[in-house]
Amino acid sequence: MNSKIIKSCIKGIHGYVPEYILSNAELEKLVETSDEWITTRTGIKERRILKGEGRGTSVIGTKCVKGLLKKTNTNPKDIDLLICATVTPDMFFPSTANIISNNVGIKNAYSFDMSAACSGFLYSLVTGSQFIESGTHKKVVVVGADKMSSIVDFEDRNNCVLFGDGGGAVLLEPSSDENGIIDHILKSDGSGGSYLCIKGGGSKYPASLETINNKDHFIYQEGKRVFKFAVTNMANVSEEIMLKNNLKSNDISYLVPHQANKRIIDATAKKMGIGDKKVLMNIEKYGNTTAGTIPLCLWDFEKKLKKGDNLILSAFGGGFTWGSVYLKWSYNS
Ligand code: ACO
């Protein structure tokens, strides 16, 4: 038996956003809204949309993983496992993870999807890490990707301004030093499920003329109520992981938050006692890409990250689901 403690670390990251930019100005033409309202309430200026018939989340995931394998000089045949966090799978089944693996030549692995809405990437990162830590897996790919435009009603101003399409992928391997994924706190509370969901299309209310007429295949969100839960829980769990690991605000290099709303991010940073400079944010460019936000953010700011930096990754999403991951960044790019 191997008694050595194995730690998992992120060896590389790659992201992808579609070319098409949907600006606040264009949304002003679709629904009764304004750039001013969207910017002050959310911090979002524009988001990306994956155009073209028959193109699902696997298009985004495939670009992310192809880029990741190239960048890290990894042979797809050496990957042991691929997990894809998404709430917008191409189909119910096969899993989007399996489609991505097939597209990029990952042949000696098994693949599965993980559904935890905006916390999906953190849930998958922790799950993937534990396969590495168990000593049974050497190379795990974790993808967070969503085509939110496929479940957004572009006549509903409450929701269509918030979401966008995009994603990112990381390669996990055993760490060779003290850096890597140190700790996590993941939580869920099913009593919040009805405040943020898609009612139709599942086994409870299969697709019918009625579900279509009721617009039950689009995101339903009670924004104000979700906002209250998100502010409290994302801030609390971020503080909790700091306390658990005896981290003071000065010890934190960066907070990498789920990008749903700038006000939720600001409240989280305040609770952690860290200033704006330590908060990585790209919500203005991409909006809320659900499972995509955290890897997209790491990818956007990759050059800024230095080996040994203390990062706190935090998210809140539908379910409700939320959590934080504490990691020490593993490489200089
Ligand atoms: N443009 C103009 N006015 C709007 C728009 C819009 N796009 N959308 C709503 N309004 C109106 C509302 O109708 C309301 O009008 P009324 O007072 O006449 O009824 C008014 O603006 C105020 O609406 P509020 O809901 O009070 O606005 P709020 O300050 O709460 O901001 C928002 C709304 C941005 C949705 C916020 O509640 C929020 O961010 N919620 C949390 C979202 C989130 O974090 N979700 C979790 C992750 S998502 C996932 O897991 C898939």
Tab-separated table of C-alpha atoms and ligand atoms in Angstrom:
chain	number	residue	atom	x	y	z
A	1	MET	CA	0.000	0.000	0.000
A	2	ASN	CA	1.243	3.464	-0.903
A	3	SER	CA	1.127	5.579	2.251
A	4	LYS	CA	2.410	8.760	0.552
A	5	ILE	CA	-0.194	11.529	0.522
A	6	ILE	CA	-0.954	12.539	-3.069
A	7	LYS	CA	-2.115	16.040	-3.815
A	8	SER	CA	-3.777	17.025	-7.073
A	9	CYS	CA	-2.851	20.180	-8.975
A	10	ILE	CA	-3.915	22.130	-12.055
A	11	LYS	CA	-1.241	21.639	-14.744
A	12	GLY	CA	-2.853	23.769	-17.432
A	13	ILE	CA	-5.973	25.666	-18.429
A	14	HIS	CA	-7.636	26.601	-21.680
A	15	GLY	CA	-10.870	28.444	-22.413
A	16	TYR	CA	-13.134	29.235	-25.316
A	17	VAL	CA	-15.849	31.771	-26.004
A	18	PRO	CA	-17.821	31.947	-29.266
A	19	GLU	CA	-17.094	34.825	-31.646
A	20	TYR	CA	-20.545	36.425	-31.653
A	21	ILE	CA	-20.820	39.322	-29.174
A	22	LEU	CA	-24.288	40.192	-27.875
A	23	SER	CA	-23.973	43.688	-26.422
A	24	ASN	CA	-26.269	45.497	-24.002
A	25	ALA	CA	-27.092	47.856	-26.883
A	26	GLU	CA	-28.384	44.920	-28.974
A	27	LEU	CA	-30.430	43.629	-26.028
A	28	GLU	CA	-32.047	47.077	-25.772
A	29	LYS	CA	-33.580	46.305	-29.183
A	30	LEU	CA	-34.932	42.906	-28.066
A	31	VAL	CA	-36.477	43.707	-24.653
A	32	GLU	CA	-37.317	46.756	-22.564
A	33	THR	CA	-34.000	47.276	-20.835
A	34	SER	CA	-31.041	49.640	-20.841
A	35	ASP	CA	-27.270	49.434	-20.738
A	36	GLU	CA	-27.463	51.523	-17.561
A	37	TRP	CA	-29.844	49.062	-15.796
A	38	ILE	CA	-27.815	45.995	-16.783
A	39	THR	CA	-24.477	47.573	-15.881
A	40	THR	CA	-25.504	48.914	-12.484
A	41	ARG	CA	-27.444	45.772	-11.434
A	42	THR	CA	-25.012	43.156	-12.727
A	43	GLY	CA	-21.760	44.632	-14.114
A	44	ILE	CA	-22.334	42.913	-17.493
A	45	LYS	CA	-21.615	44.800	-20.736
A	46	GLU	CA	-21.669	41.987	-23.289
A	47	ARG	CA	-21.845	38.212	-23.588
A	48	ARG	CA	-20.942	35.611	-26.251
A	49	ILE	CA	-23.465	33.524	-28.178
A	50	LEU	CA	-22.785	30.220	-29.951
A	51	LYS	CA	-24.542	30.554	-33.294
A	52	GLY	CA	-25.423	27.877	-35.843
A	53	GLU	CA	-27.879	25.021	-35.966
A	54	GLY	CA	-26.926	21.701	-34.362
A	55	ARG	CA	-24.106	23.209	-32.319
A	56	GLY	CA	-24.314	22.394	-28.611
A	57	THR	CA	-22.149	22.719	-25.516
A	58	SER	CA	-19.803	20.007	-26.819
A	59	VAL	CA	-18.585	22.500	-29.447
A	60	ILE	CA	-17.359	24.745	-26.628
A	61	GLY	CA	-16.012	21.846	-24.556
A	62	THR	CA	-14.201	20.312	-27.524
A	63	LYS	CA	-12.412	23.595	-28.320
A	64	CYS	CA	-11.402	23.934	-24.659
A	65	VAL	CA	-10.033	20.392	-24.347
A	66	LYS	CA	-8.289	20.394	-27.749
A	67	GLY	CA	-6.534	23.627	-26.795
A	68	LEU	CA	-5.688	22.297	-23.335
A	69	LEU	CA	-4.106	19.074	-24.649
A	70	LYS	CA	-2.064	21.016	-27.198
A	71	LYS	CA	-0.950	23.619	-24.687
A	72	THR	CA	0.111	21.034	-22.092
A	73	ASN	CA	1.630	18.772	-24.724
A	74	THR	CA	-0.577	15.901	-23.548
A	75	ASN	CA	-1.410	12.831	-25.615
A	76	PRO	CA	-5.216	12.325	-25.457
A	77	LYS	CA	-4.608	8.585	-25.074
A	78	ASP	CA	-2.950	9.272	-21.681
A	79	ILE	CA	-6.089	10.813	-20.140
A	80	ASP	CA	-7.779	8.558	-17.539
A	81	LEU	CA	-11.004	10.466	-16.928
A	82	LEU	CA	-12.927	13.456	-18.302
A	83	ILE	CA	-15.676	15.188	-16.317
A	84	CYS	CA	-17.874	17.834	-17.918
A	85	ALA	CA	-19.829	20.211	-15.680
A	86	THR	CA	-22.840	21.534	-17.563
A	87	VAL	CA	-26.567	22.184	-17.276
A	88	THR	CA	-26.908	22.503	-21.037
A	89	PRO	CA	-25.764	19.081	-22.297
A	90	ASP	CA	-26.030	18.453	-26.035
A	91	MET	CA	-28.624	15.758	-25.207
A	92	PHE	CA	-29.918	13.919	-22.130
A	93	PHE	CA	-27.592	11.143	-23.207
A	94	PRO	CA	-24.972	10.331	-24.329
A	95	SER	CA	-23.159	12.604	-21.924
A	96	THR	CA	-21.515	15.724	-23.315
A	97	ALA	CA	-18.320	14.525	-21.622
A	98	ASN	CA	-18.394	11.413	-23.806
A	99	ILE	CA	-18.987	13.458	-26.956
A	100	ILE	CA	-16.050	15.733	-26.113
A	101	SER	CA	-13.767	12.755	-25.383
A	102	ASN	CA	-14.637	11.205	-28.723
A	103	ASN	CA	-14.075	14.497	-30.569
A	104	VAL	CA	-10.559	14.946	-29.183
A	105	GLY	CA	-9.341	11.334	-29.323
A	106	ILE	CA	-9.553	10.525	-25.600
A	107	LYS	CA	-9.882	6.765	-26.004
A	108	ASN	CA	-8.510	5.181	-22.833
A	109	ALA	CA	-10.739	6.990	-20.378
A	110	TYR	CA	-14.268	7.058	-19.080
A	111	SER	CA	-16.290	10.268	-19.095
A	112	PHE	CA	-19.329	11.641	-17.347
A	113	ASP	CA	-21.329	14.848	-16.873
A	114	MET	CA	-21.878	16.622	-13.578
A	115	SER	CA	-24.942	18.759	-12.908
A	116	ALA	CA	-24.584	21.422	-10.215
A	117	ALA	CA	-25.467	24.577	-12.193
A	118	CYS	CA	-23.137	27.477	-11.423
A	119	SER	CA	-21.224	25.420	-8.852
A	120	GLY	CA	-20.689	22.652	-11.414
A	121	PHE	CA	-17.050	23.450	-12.086
A	122	LEU	CA	-16.147	23.413	-8.380
A	123	TYR	CA	-18.039	20.160	-7.776
A	124	SER	CA	-16.237	18.600	-10.768
A	125	LEU	CA	-12.837	19.988	-9.815
A	126	VAL	CA	-13.141	18.466	-6.346
A	127	THR	CA	-14.430	15.159	-7.747
A	128	GLY	CA	-11.646	14.972	-10.341
A	129	SER	CA	-9.034	15.839	-7.715
A	130	GLN	CA	-10.151	13.007	-5.497
A	131	PHE	CA	-9.521	10.477	-8.278
A	132	ILE	CA	-5.946	11.829	-8.456
A	133	GLU	CA	-5.567	11.848	-4.664
A	134	SER	CA	-6.712	8.227	-4.461
A	135	GLY	CA	-3.653	7.292	-6.511
A	136	THR	CA	-5.688	5.447	-9.140
A	137	HIS	CA	-5.722	8.213	-11.812
A	138	LYS	CA	-2.797	10.187	-13.220
A	139	LYS	CA	-4.414	12.599	-15.680
A	140	VAL	CA	-7.944	13.966	-15.292
A	141	VAL	CA	-9.579	16.636	-17.470
A	142	VAL	CA	-12.290	18.800	-15.902
A	143	VAL	CA	-14.416	20.895	-18.243
A	144	GLY	CA	-16.939	23.576	-17.275
A	145	ALA	CA	-19.032	24.675	-20.238
A	146	ASP	CA	-22.523	25.934	-20.955
A	147	LYS	CA	-24.512	27.172	-23.907
A	148	MET	CA	-26.896	29.236	-21.787
A	149	SER	CA	-28.405	30.876	-24.884
A	150	SER	CA	-30.129	27.518	-25.557
A	151	ILE	CA	-32.246	27.816	-22.378
A	152	VAL	CA	-32.717	31.589	-22.174
A	153	ASP	CA	-35.954	33.224	-23.307
A	154	PHE	CA	-34.872	36.267	-25.302
A	155	GLU	CA	-38.269	37.857	-24.601
A	156	ASP	CA	-37.700	37.698	-20.817
A	157	ARG	CA	-35.713	40.730	-19.693
A	158	ASN	CA	-35.292	39.309	-16.195
A	159	ASN	CA	-33.023	36.553	-17.471
A	160	CYS	CA	-31.786	37.191	-21.006
A	161	VAL	CA	-29.452	39.986	-19.943
A	162	LEU	CA	-27.630	37.792	-17.426
A	163	PHE	CA	-26.336	34.774	-19.332
A	164	GLY	CA	-23.819	33.922	-22.066
A	165	ASP	CA	-22.060	30.944	-23.678
A	166	GLY	CA	-18.512	29.754	-22.998
A	167	GLY	CA	-16.311	27.439	-21.005
A	168	GLY	CA	-12.899	26.286	-19.900
A	169	ALA	CA	-11.008	23.107	-19.096
A	170	VAL	CA	-8.198	22.176	-16.713
A	171	LEU	CA	-5.769	19.263	-16.601
A	172	LEU	CA	-5.301	17.694	-13.164
A	173	GLU	CA	-2.216	15.660	-12.271
A	174	PRO	CA	-0.494	14.589	-9.052
A	175	SER	CA	1.480	17.497	-7.604
A	176	SER	CA	5.239	17.197	-7.269
A	177	ASP	CA	5.569	19.916	-4.615
A	178	GLU	CA	3.516	21.670	-1.895
A	179	ASN	CA	1.283	23.412	-4.456
A	180	GLY	CA	-2.084	22.098	-5.586
A	181	ILE	CA	-5.618	21.739	-4.317
A	182	ILE	CA	-5.481	22.088	-0.549
A	183	ASP	CA	-9.064	22.126	0.703
A	184	HIS	CA	-12.698	22.470	-0.275
A	185	ILE	CA	-16.126	23.094	1.200
A	186	LEU	CA	-19.079	22.103	-0.987
A	187	LYS	CA	-22.714	22.493	0.017
A	188	SER	CA	-26.234	22.059	-1.319
A	189	ASP	CA	-29.759	22.825	-0.159
A	190	GLY	CA	-32.552	21.266	-2.189
A	191	SER	CA	-35.182	23.452	-0.553
A	192	GLY	CA	-34.001	26.259	-2.863
A	193	GLY	CA	-34.513	24.198	-6.016
A	194	SER	CA	-37.758	25.788	-7.140
A	195	TYR	CA	-36.382	29.359	-7.166
A	196	LEU	CA	-33.971	28.703	-10.023
A	197	CYS	CA	-34.775	25.855	-12.387
A	198	ILE	CA	-36.033	24.594	-15.720
A	199	LYS	CA	-39.434	23.088	-15.089
A	200	GLY	CA	-40.099	21.277	-18.349
A	201	GLY	CA	-38.418	18.642	-20.467
A	202	GLY	CA	-37.415	16.235	-17.711
A	203	SER	CA	-39.192	13.086	-16.540
A	204	LYS	CA	-41.603	15.083	-14.368
A	205	TYR	CA	-42.967	17.301	-17.155
A	206	PRO	CA	-41.783	15.784	-20.447
A	207	ALA	CA	-41.861	18.051	-23.490
A	208	SER	CA	-45.400	18.674	-24.711
A	209	LEU	CA	-47.295	21.431	-26.463
A	210	GLU	CA	-48.316	22.619	-23.017
A	211	THR	CA	-44.735	22.861	-21.671
A	212	ILE	CA	-43.723	24.719	-24.817
A	213	ASN	CA	-46.644	27.154	-24.577
A	214	ASN	CA	-45.856	27.725	-20.882
A	215	LYS	CA	-42.195	28.422	-21.785
A	216	ASP	CA	-41.225	25.710	-19.302
A	217	HIS	CA	-38.050	24.864	-21.252
A	218	PHE	CA	-36.486	28.200	-20.378
A	219	ILE	CA	-34.715	29.251	-17.162
A	220	TYR	CA	-37.096	30.199	-14.376
A	221	GLN	CA	-35.500	32.372	-11.727
A	222	GLU	CA	-36.832	34.389	-8.807
A	223	GLY	CA	-33.913	36.786	-9.080
A	224	LYS	CA	-34.358	38.734	-5.864
A	225	ARG	CA	-34.682	35.603	-3.709
A	226	VAL	CA	-31.719	33.894	-5.422
A	227	PHE	CA	-29.697	37.068	-4.987
A	228	LYS	CA	-30.211	37.025	-1.204
A	229	PHE	CA	-29.143	33.373	-0.885
A	230	ALA	CA	-26.188	33.907	-3.232
A	231	VAL	CA	-24.824	36.954	-1.413
A	232	THR	CA	-25.014	35.301	2.005
A	233	ASN	CA	-23.832	31.812	1.105
A	234	MET	CA	-21.003	32.655	-1.297
A	235	ALA	CA	-19.612	35.205	1.144
A	236	ASN	CA	-19.975	32.887	4.155
A	237	VAL	CA	-18.405	29.830	2.528
A	238	SER	CA	-15.452	31.928	1.319
A	239	GLU	CA	-14.862	33.204	4.840
A	240	GLU	CA	-15.358	29.676	6.239
A	241	ILE	CA	-12.608	28.167	4.075
A	242	MET	CA	-10.239	30.963	5.119
A	243	LEU	CA	-10.932	30.330	8.818
A	244	LYS	CA	-10.627	26.559	8.358
A	245	ASN	CA	-7.169	26.987	6.811
A	246	ASN	CA	-6.072	29.795	9.099
A	247	LEU	CA	-5.778	32.218	6.180
A	248	LYS	CA	-5.800	35.970	6.787
A	249	SER	CA	-6.830	38.391	4.039
A	250	ASN	CA	-3.154	39.232	3.452
A	251	ASP	CA	-2.465	35.568	2.668
A	252	ILE	CA	-4.936	35.543	-0.231
A	253	SER	CA	-3.457	36.271	-3.656
A	254	TYR	CA	-6.752	36.196	-5.575
A	255	LEU	CA	-10.436	35.418	-5.214
A	256	VAL	CA	-11.741	33.686	-8.355
A	257	PRO	CA	-15.510	34.010	-8.013
A	258	HIS	CA	-18.384	32.653	-10.057
A	259	GLN	CA	-19.401	35.549	-12.294
A	260	ALA	CA	-23.169	35.962	-11.846
A	261	ASN	CA	-23.431	39.459	-10.516
A	262	LYS	CA	-20.774	42.011	-9.598
A	263	ARG	CA	-22.679	42.937	-6.430
A	264	ILE	CA	-22.507	39.322	-5.179
A	265	ILE	CA	-18.765	39.263	-5.920
A	266	ASP	CA	-18.205	42.583	-4.117
A	267	ALA	CA	-20.053	41.310	-1.031
A	268	THR	CA	-17.910	38.150	-1.015
A	269	ALA	CA	-14.667	40.135	-1.268
A	270	LYS	CA	-15.819	42.421	1.561
A	271	LYS	CA	-16.557	39.477	3.847
A	272	MET	CA	-13.077	38.082	3.063
A	273	GLY	CA	-11.522	41.477	3.804
A	274	ILE	CA	-9.772	41.725	0.425
A	275	GLY	CA	-9.579	44.730	-1.937
A	276	ASP	CA	-10.655	44.970	-5.592
A	277	LYS	CA	-7.137	44.260	-6.886
A	278	LYS	CA	-7.327	40.718	-5.509
A	279	VAL	CA	-10.646	39.928	-7.193
A	280	LEU	CA	-10.468	38.386	-10.656
A	281	MET	CA	-13.444	39.517	-12.689
A	282	ASN	CA	-14.420	39.290	-16.357
A	283	ILE	CA	-18.212	39.406	-15.986
A	284	GLU	CA	-18.369	42.555	-18.128
A	285	LYS	CA	-17.180	40.569	-21.198
A	286	TYR	CA	-18.967	37.236	-20.863
A	287	GLY	CA	-21.869	37.512	-18.378
A	288	ASN	CA	-22.854	34.369	-16.495
A	289	THR	CA	-21.667	31.279	-18.415
A	290	THR	CA	-22.741	29.014	-15.486
A	291	ALA	CA	-20.178	26.146	-15.226
A	292	GLY	CA	-17.891	28.125	-17.528
A	293	THR	CA	-17.240	31.220	-15.416
A	294	ILE	CA	-14.473	30.049	-13.077
A	295	PRO	CA	-12.278	28.248	-15.658
A	296	LEU	CA	-12.838	31.153	-18.078
A	297	CYS	CA	-11.688	33.543	-15.394
A	298	LEU	CA	-8.571	31.473	-14.593
A	299	TRP	CA	-7.810	31.320	-18.324
A	300	ASP	CA	-8.251	35.075	-18.839
A	301	PHE	CA	-5.934	35.893	-15.948
A	302	GLU	CA	-3.530	32.946	-16.325
A	303	LYS	CA	-0.506	35.197	-16.988
A	304	LYS	CA	-1.116	37.048	-13.737
A	305	LEU	CA	-1.040	33.846	-11.670
A	306	LYS	CA	2.271	32.813	-10.144
A	307	LYS	CA	3.401	29.494	-8.709
A	308	GLY	CA	2.493	29.340	-5.007
A	309	ASP	CA	-0.283	31.987	-5.194
A	310	ASN	CA	-3.100	31.296	-2.743
A	311	LEU	CA	-6.403	31.242	-4.654
A	312	ILE	CA	-9.931	30.954	-3.306
A	313	LEU	CA	-12.454	29.757	-5.908
A	314	SER	CA	-16.075	30.395	-4.873
A	315	ALA	CA	-19.452	29.770	-6.476
A	316	PHE	CA	-23.196	29.785	-5.904
A	317	GLY	CA	-25.834	28.340	-8.204
A	318	GLY	CA	-29.133	26.632	-8.859
A	319	GLY	CA	-30.087	23.753	-6.628
A	320	PHE	CA	-29.108	25.545	-4.466
A	321	THR	CA	-25.439	24.573	-4.668
A	322	TRP	CA	-22.404	26.486	-3.451
A	323	GLY	CA	-18.867	26.091	-2.246
A	324	SER	CA	-15.240	27.178	-2.110
A	325	VAL	CA	-11.942	25.606	-3.094
A	326	TYR	CA	-8.581	26.677	-1.666
A	327	LEU	CA	-5.600	25.959	-3.902
A	328	LYS	CA	-1.996	26.972	-4.355
A	329	TRP	CA	-1.364	27.752	-8.041
A	330	SER	CA	1.075	25.270	-9.547
A	331	TYR	CA	2.929	26.930	-12.410
A	332	ASN	CA	4.169	30.139	-13.992
A	333	SER	CA	2.973	30.638	-17.578
B	1	ACO	N1	-33.994	45.750	-17.580
B	1	ACO	C1	-34.737	46.678	-16.936
B	1	ACO	N2	-35.495	46.384	-15.867
B	1	ACO	C2	-35.496	45.105	-15.428
B	1	ACO	C3	-34.732	44.100	-16.059
B	1	ACO	C4	-33.971	44.470	-17.175
B	1	ACO	N3	-33.201	43.592	-17.846
B	1	ACO	N4	-34.924	42.923	-15.406
B	1	ACO	C5	-35.770	43.191	-14.393
B	1	ACO	N5	-36.117	44.504	-14.420
B	1	ACO	C6	-37.018	45.215	-13.502
B	1	ACO	C7	-37.893	44.280	-12.738
B	1	ACO	O1	-39.015	43.932	-13.509
B	1	ACO	C8	-38.250	45.139	-11.523
B	1	ACO	O2	-39.281	46.011	-11.904
B	1	ACO	P1	-40.542	46.270	-10.911
B	1	ACO	O3	-39.918	46.782	-9.653
B	1	ACO	O4	-41.351	47.230	-11.681
B	1	ACO	O5	-41.132	44.906	-10.746
B	1	ACO	C9	-36.999	45.975	-11.303
B	1	ACO	O6	-36.253	45.904	-12.538
B	1	ACO	C10	-36.153	45.540	-10.145
B	1	ACO	O7	-35.904	44.150	-10.249
B	1	ACO	P2	-35.169	43.421	-9.104
B	1	ACO	O8	-35.413	41.982	-9.290
B	1	ACO	O9	-35.486	44.033	-7.790
B	1	ACO	O10	-33.644	43.745	-9.420
B	1	ACO	P3	-32.408	43.225	-8.622
B	1	ACO	O11	-31.723	44.396	-8.041
B	1	ACO	O12	-32.727	42.103	-7.700
B	1	ACO	O13	-31.503	42.613	-9.787
B	1	ACO	C11	-30.906	40.431	-10.722
B	1	ACO	C12	-31.970	41.536	-10.566
B	1	ACO	C13	-29.734	41.043	-11.446
B	1	ACO	C14	-31.459	39.259	-11.492
B	1	ACO	C15	-30.461	39.987	-9.305
B	1	ACO	O14	-31.597	39.680	-8.557
B	1	ACO	C16	-29.521	38.805	-9.319
B	1	ACO	O15	-28.373	38.922	-9.677
B	1	ACO	N6	-29.964	37.634	-8.833
B	1	ACO	C17	-29.109	36.478	-8.617
B	1	ACO	C18	-28.672	35.798	-9.896
B	1	ACO	C19	-27.760	34.636	-9.535
B	1	ACO	O16	-26.742	34.803	-8.889
B	1	ACO	N7	-28.141	33.421	-9.882
B	1	ACO	C20	-27.394	32.250	-9.426
B	1	ACO	C21	-26.513	31.712	-10.439
B	1	ACO	S1	-27.338	31.315	-11.951
B	1	ACO	C22	-27.326	29.569	-12.114
B	1	ACO	O17	-27.029	28.842	-11.207
B	1	ACO	C23	-27.775	29.008	-13.443
